[in-house]
Amino acid sequence: MTEEQRHHVAGAFDIRNVIGALLGIYGVIMVVTGLVSNEAPAKTGQLHADLWAGIVLLVVAVVFVVWARVRPVAVPKGAAEHGGEEDQV
């Protein structure tokens, strides 16, 4: 492998990890809210919308994190050293 072909992955700075973490946090809050709430929601036809929305958010968060792990973004080695200044005018 030559120096130009070397690269590293974005890791924690990948936006999919950030989105997955935020959706996961909101999903946990919604699930807890749905489980703690004892009153049956009349507006949703006795459906616990908070619980179901939280479960969906957790599933989407897992999809984002798995997607980031399976297909990581490769950052060229030279881009980190130059700081992307070669494209600036």
CSV table of N, CA and C in Angstrom, one decimal:
chain,number,residue,atom,x,y,z
A,1,MET,N,0.8,-1.2,0.0
A,1,MET,CA,0.0,0.0,0.0
A,1,MET,C,0.9,1.3,0.0
A,2,THR,N,0.6,2.1,-0.9
A,2,THR,CA,1.4,3.4,-0.9
A,2,THR,C,0.8,4.4,0.0
A,3,GLU,N,1.6,5.4,0.3
A,3,GLU,CA,1.1,6.5,1.2
A,3,GLU,C,-0.2,7.1,0.8
A,4,GLU,N,-0.4,7.3,-0.5
A,4,GLU,CA,-1.6,7.9,-1.0
A,4,GLU,C,-2.8,7.0,-0.8
A,5,GLN,N,-2.7,5.7,-0.7
A,5,GLN,CA,-3.8,4.8,-0.6
A,5,GLN,C,-4.2,4.6,0.9
A,6,ARG,N,-3.4,5.0,1.8
A,6,ARG,CA,-3.7,4.9,3.2
A,6,ARG,C,-4.9,5.8,3.6
A,7,HIS,N,-5.7,5.3,4.5
A,7,HIS,CA,-6.8,6.1,5.0
A,7,HIS,C,-7.3,5.6,6.3
A,8,HIS,N,-8.1,6.3,7.0
A,8,HIS,CA,-8.6,5.9,8.3
A,8,HIS,C,-10.1,6.2,8.3
A,9,VAL,N,-10.8,5.6,9.2
A,9,VAL,CA,-12.3,5.8,9.2
A,9,VAL,C,-12.7,7.0,10.1
A,10,ALA,N,-13.8,7.5,9.8
A,10,ALA,CA,-14.3,8.7,10.6
A,10,ALA,C,-14.6,8.4,12.0
A,11,GLY,N,-15.0,7.2,12.3
A,11,GLY,CA,-15.2,6.8,13.7
A,11,GLY,C,-16.4,7.5,14.4
A,12,ALA,N,-16.1,8.1,15.6
A,12,ALA,CA,-17.1,8.8,16.3
A,12,ALA,C,-17.6,10.1,15.7
A,13,PHE,N,-16.8,10.6,14.7
A,13,PHE,CA,-17.1,11.8,14.1
A,13,PHE,C,-18.0,11.6,12.9
A,14,ASP,N,-18.4,10.3,12.6
A,14,ASP,CA,-19.3,10.0,11.5
A,14,ASP,C,-20.7,10.5,11.9
A,15,ILE,N,-21.4,11.2,11.1
A,15,ILE,CA,-22.7,11.8,11.4
A,15,ILE,C,-23.7,10.7,11.7
A,16,ARG,N,-23.5,9.5,11.2
A,16,ARG,CA,-24.5,8.4,11.4
A,16,ARG,C,-24.4,8.0,12.9
A,17,ASN,N,-23.2,8.0,13.5
A,17,ASN,CA,-23.1,7.7,14.9
A,17,ASN,C,-23.8,8.7,15.8
A,18,VAL,N,-23.6,10.0,15.4
A,18,VAL,CA,-24.3,11.1,16.2
A,18,VAL,C,-25.8,11.0,16.1
A,19,ILE,N,-26.3,10.8,14.9
A,19,ILE,CA,-27.7,10.7,14.7
A,19,ILE,C,-28.3,9.4,15.4
A,20,GLY,N,-27.6,8.3,15.3
A,20,GLY,CA,-28.0,7.1,16.0
A,20,GLY,C,-28.0,7.3,17.5
A,21,ALA,N,-27.0,8.0,18.0
A,21,ALA,CA,-27.0,8.3,19.5
A,21,ALA,C,-28.2,9.1,19.9
A,22,LEU,N,-28.4,10.2,19.2
A,22,LEU,CA,-29.6,11.1,19.5
A,22,LEU,C,-30.9,10.4,19.4
A,23,LEU,N,-31.1,9.6,18.3
A,23,LEU,CA,-32.4,8.9,18.2
A,23,LEU,C,-32.5,7.8,19.3
A,24,GLY,N,-31.4,7.2,19.7
A,24,GLY,CA,-31.4,6.3,20.8
A,24,GLY,C,-31.8,6.9,22.1
A,25,ILE,N,-31.3,8.1,22.4
A,25,ILE,CA,-31.6,8.8,23.6
A,25,ILE,C,-33.1,9.1,23.6
A,26,TYR,N,-33.5,9.7,22.5
A,26,TYR,CA,-35.0,10.1,22.4
A,26,TYR,C,-35.9,8.8,22.5
A,27,GLY,N,-35.4,7.7,21.9
A,27,GLY,CA,-36.2,6.5,21.9
A,27,GLY,C,-36.3,6.0,23.3
A,28,VAL,N,-35.2,6.0,24.1
A,28,VAL,CA,-35.3,5.5,25.5
A,28,VAL,C,-36.3,6.4,26.3
A,29,ILE,N,-36.2,7.7,26.1
A,29,ILE,CA,-37.1,8.6,26.8
A,29,ILE,C,-38.5,8.3,26.5
A,30,MET,N,-38.8,8.1,25.2
A,30,MET,CA,-40.2,7.8,24.8
A,30,MET,C,-40.7,6.4,25.3
A,31,VAL,N,-39.8,5.4,25.3
A,31,VAL,CA,-40.2,4.1,25.8
A,31,VAL,C,-40.5,4.2,27.3
A,32,VAL,N,-39.7,4.9,28.1
A,32,VAL,CA,-39.9,5.1,29.5
A,32,VAL,C,-41.2,5.8,29.7
A,33,THR,N,-41.4,6.9,29.0
A,33,THR,CA,-42.7,7.6,29.1
A,33,THR,C,-43.9,6.8,28.8
A,34,GLY,N,-43.8,6.0,27.7
A,34,GLY,CA,-44.9,5.1,27.4
A,34,GLY,C,-45.2,4.0,28.4
A,35,LEU,N,-44.1,3.5,29.1
A,35,LEU,CA,-44.3,2.5,30.1
A,35,LEU,C,-44.8,3.1,31.4
A,36,VAL,N,-44.4,4.3,31.8
A,36,VAL,CA,-44.7,4.9,33.1
A,36,VAL,C,-46.1,5.4,33.0
A,37,SER,N,-46.6,5.9,31.9
A,37,SER,CA,-47.9,6.5,31.7
A,37,SER,C,-49.0,5.4,32.0
A,38,ASN,N,-49.8,5.7,33.0
A,38,ASN,CA,-50.8,4.7,33.3
A,38,ASN,C,-52.2,4.9,32.6
A,39,GLU,N,-52.4,6.2,32.2
A,39,GLU,CA,-53.7,6.5,31.6
A,39,GLU,C,-53.7,6.1,30.1
A,40,ALA,N,-54.8,5.5,29.7
A,40,ALA,CA,-54.9,5.1,28.3
A,40,ALA,C,-55.2,6.3,27.5
A,41,PRO,N,-54.5,6.6,26.4
A,41,PRO,CA,-54.7,7.7,25.6
A,41,PRO,C,-56.0,7.6,24.8
A,42,ALA,N,-56.9,8.6,25.0
A,42,ALA,CA,-58.2,8.6,24.3
A,42,ALA,C,-58.0,9.1,22.9
A,43,LYS,N,-57.1,10.0,22.6
A,43,LYS,CA,-57.0,10.6,21.3
A,43,LYS,C,-56.4,9.6,20.3
A,44,THR,N,-55.7,8.6,20.7
A,44,THR,CA,-55.1,7.6,19.8
A,44,THR,C,-55.8,6.3,19.7
A,45,GLY,N,-57.0,6.2,20.3
A,45,GLY,CA,-57.8,5.0,20.2
A,45,GLY,C,-57.2,3.9,21.0
A,46,GLN,N,-56.8,4.2,22.3
A,46,GLN,CA,-56.2,3.3,23.2
A,46,GLN,C,-54.8,2.7,22.8
A,47,LEU,N,-54.2,3.4,21.9
A,47,LEU,CA,-52.8,3.0,21.5
A,47,LEU,C,-51.8,3.9,22.2
A,48,HIS,N,-50.8,3.2,22.8
A,48,HIS,CA,-49.8,3.9,23.5
A,48,HIS,C,-48.7,4.4,22.5
A,49,ALA,N,-49.0,5.6,21.9
A,49,ALA,CA,-48.2,6.2,20.9
A,49,ALA,C,-46.7,6.4,21.3
A,50,ASP,N,-46.6,6.9,22.6
A,50,ASP,CA,-45.2,7.1,23.1
A,50,ASP,C,-44.4,5.8,23.1
A,51,LEU,N,-45.0,4.8,23.5
A,51,LEU,CA,-44.3,3.5,23.6
A,51,LEU,C,-43.9,3.0,22.2
A,52,TRP,N,-44.8,3.1,21.2
A,52,TRP,CA,-44.5,2.6,19.9
A,52,TRP,C,-43.5,3.6,19.1
A,53,ALA,N,-43.7,4.8,19.3
A,53,ALA,CA,-42.7,5.8,18.7
A,53,ALA,C,-41.3,5.6,19.3
A,54,GLY,N,-41.2,5.3,20.6
A,54,GLY,CA,-39.9,5.0,21.2
A,54,GLY,C,-39.3,3.8,20.7
A,55,ILE,N,-40.1,2.7,20.5
A,55,ILE,CA,-39.6,1.5,19.9
A,55,ILE,C,-39.0,1.7,18.5
A,56,VAL,N,-39.8,2.4,17.7
A,56,VAL,CA,-39.4,2.7,16.3
A,56,VAL,C,-38.1,3.6,16.3
A,57,LEU,N,-38.0,4.5,17.2
A,57,LEU,CA,-36.8,5.3,17.3
A,57,LEU,C,-35.6,4.5,17.7
A,58,LEU,N,-35.8,3.6,18.6
A,58,LEU,CA,-34.7,2.7,19.0
A,58,LEU,C,-34.2,1.8,17.9
A,59,VAL,N,-35.2,1.3,17.1
A,59,VAL,CA,-34.8,0.4,15.9
A,59,VAL,C,-34.1,1.2,14.9
A,60,VAL,N,-34.5,2.4,14.6
A,60,VAL,CA,-33.8,3.3,13.6
A,60,VAL,C,-32.4,3.7,14.1
A,61,ALA,N,-32.3,3.9,15.4
A,61,ALA,CA,-31.0,4.2,16.0
A,61,ALA,C,-30.0,3.0,15.8
A,62,VAL,N,-30.5,1.8,16.1
A,62,VAL,CA,-29.7,0.6,15.9
A,62,VAL,C,-29.3,0.5,14.4
A,63,VAL,N,-30.2,0.8,13.5
A,63,VAL,CA,-29.9,0.7,12.0
A,63,VAL,C,-28.8,1.7,11.7
A,64,PHE,N,-28.9,2.9,12.2
A,64,PHE,CA,-27.8,3.9,11.9
A,64,PHE,C,-26.5,3.5,12.4
A,65,VAL,N,-26.4,3.0,13.6
A,65,VAL,CA,-25.1,2.6,14.2
A,65,VAL,C,-24.6,1.4,13.5
A,66,VAL,N,-25.4,0.4,13.1
A,66,VAL,CA,-24.9,-0.8,12.4
A,66,VAL,C,-24.4,-0.4,11.0
A,67,TRP,N,-25.2,0.5,10.4
A,67,TRP,CA,-24.8,1.1,9.1
A,67,TRP,C,-23.4,1.7,9.1
A,68,ALA,N,-23.2,2.5,10.2
A,68,ALA,CA,-21.9,3.2,10.3
A,68,ALA,C,-20.8,2.1,10.6
A,69,ARG,N,-21.1,1.0,11.3
A,69,ARG,CA,-20.0,0.0,11.5
A,69,ARG,C,-19.7,-0.8,10.3
A,70,VAL,N,-20.8,-1.2,9.5
A,70,VAL,CA,-20.6,-2.0,8.4
A,70,VAL,C,-20.0,-1.3,7.2
A,71,ARG,N,-20.4,-0.1,7.0
A,71,ARG,CA,-19.8,0.7,5.9
A,71,ARG,C,-19.2,2.0,6.4
A,72,PRO,N,-18.0,2.0,7.0
A,72,PRO,CA,-17.5,3.2,7.6
A,72,PRO,C,-17.0,4.1,6.5
A,73,VAL,N,-17.0,5.4,6.8
A,73,VAL,CA,-16.5,6.4,5.8
A,73,VAL,C,-15.0,6.5,5.9
A,74,ALA,N,-14.4,6.3,4.8
A,74,ALA,CA,-12.9,6.3,4.7
A,74,ALA,C,-12.4,7.7,4.4
A,75,VAL,N,-11.6,8.2,5.3
A,75,VAL,CA,-11.0,9.5,5.1
A,75,VAL,C,-9.6,9.4,4.6
A,76,PRO,N,-9.2,9.9,3.4
A,76,PRO,CA,-7.9,9.8,2.9
A,76,PRO,C,-6.9,10.4,3.9
A,77,LYS,N,-5.7,9.7,4.0
A,77,LYS,CA,-4.7,10.1,5.0
A,77,LYS,C,-4.2,11.6,4.7
A,78,GLY,N,-4.1,12.0,3.5
A,78,GLY,CA,-3.6,13.3,3.1
A,78,GLY,C,-4.6,14.4,3.5
A,79,ALA,N,-5.9,14.1,3.6
A,79,ALA,CA,-6.9,15.1,3.9
A,79,ALA,C,-6.7,15.5,5.4
A,80,ALA,N,-6.3,14.6,6.3
A,80,ALA,CA,-6.2,14.9,7.7
A,80,ALA,C,-4.9,15.8,7.9
A,81,GLU,N,-3.9,15.5,7.1
A,81,GLU,CA,-2.6,16.2,7.3
A,81,GLU,C,-2.7,17.7,6.7
A,82,HIS,N,-3.4,17.8,5.6
A,82,HIS,CA,-3.6,19.2,5.0
A,82,HIS,C,-4.7,20.0,5.6
A,83,GLY,N,-5.6,19.3,6.3
A,83,GLY,CA,-6.8,20.0,6.8
A,83,GLY,C,-7.7,20.5,5.8
A,84,GLY,N,-7.7,20.0,4.6
A,84,GLY,CA,-8.6,20.3,3.5
A,84,GLY,C,-8.3,21.7,3.0
A,85,GLU,N,-7.1,22.3,3.2
A,85,GLU,CA,-6.8,23.6,2.8
A,85,GLU,C,-6.5,23.7,1.3
A,86,GLU,N,-6.3,22.6,0.6
A,86,GLU,CA,-5.9,22.7,-0.8
A,86,GLU,C,-7.1,23.1,-1.7
A,87,ASP,N,-8.3,22.9,-1.2
A,87,ASP,CA,-9.5,23.3,-1.9
A,87,ASP,C,-9.9,24.7,-1.7
A,88,GLN,N,-9.4,25.4,-0.7
A,88,GLN,CA,-9.8,26.7,-0.3
A,88,GLN,C,-9.0,27.7,-1.2
A,89,VAL,N,-9.7,28.8,-1.5
A,89,VAL,CA,-9.1,29.9,-2.4
A,89,VAL,C,-8.5,31.0,-1.5
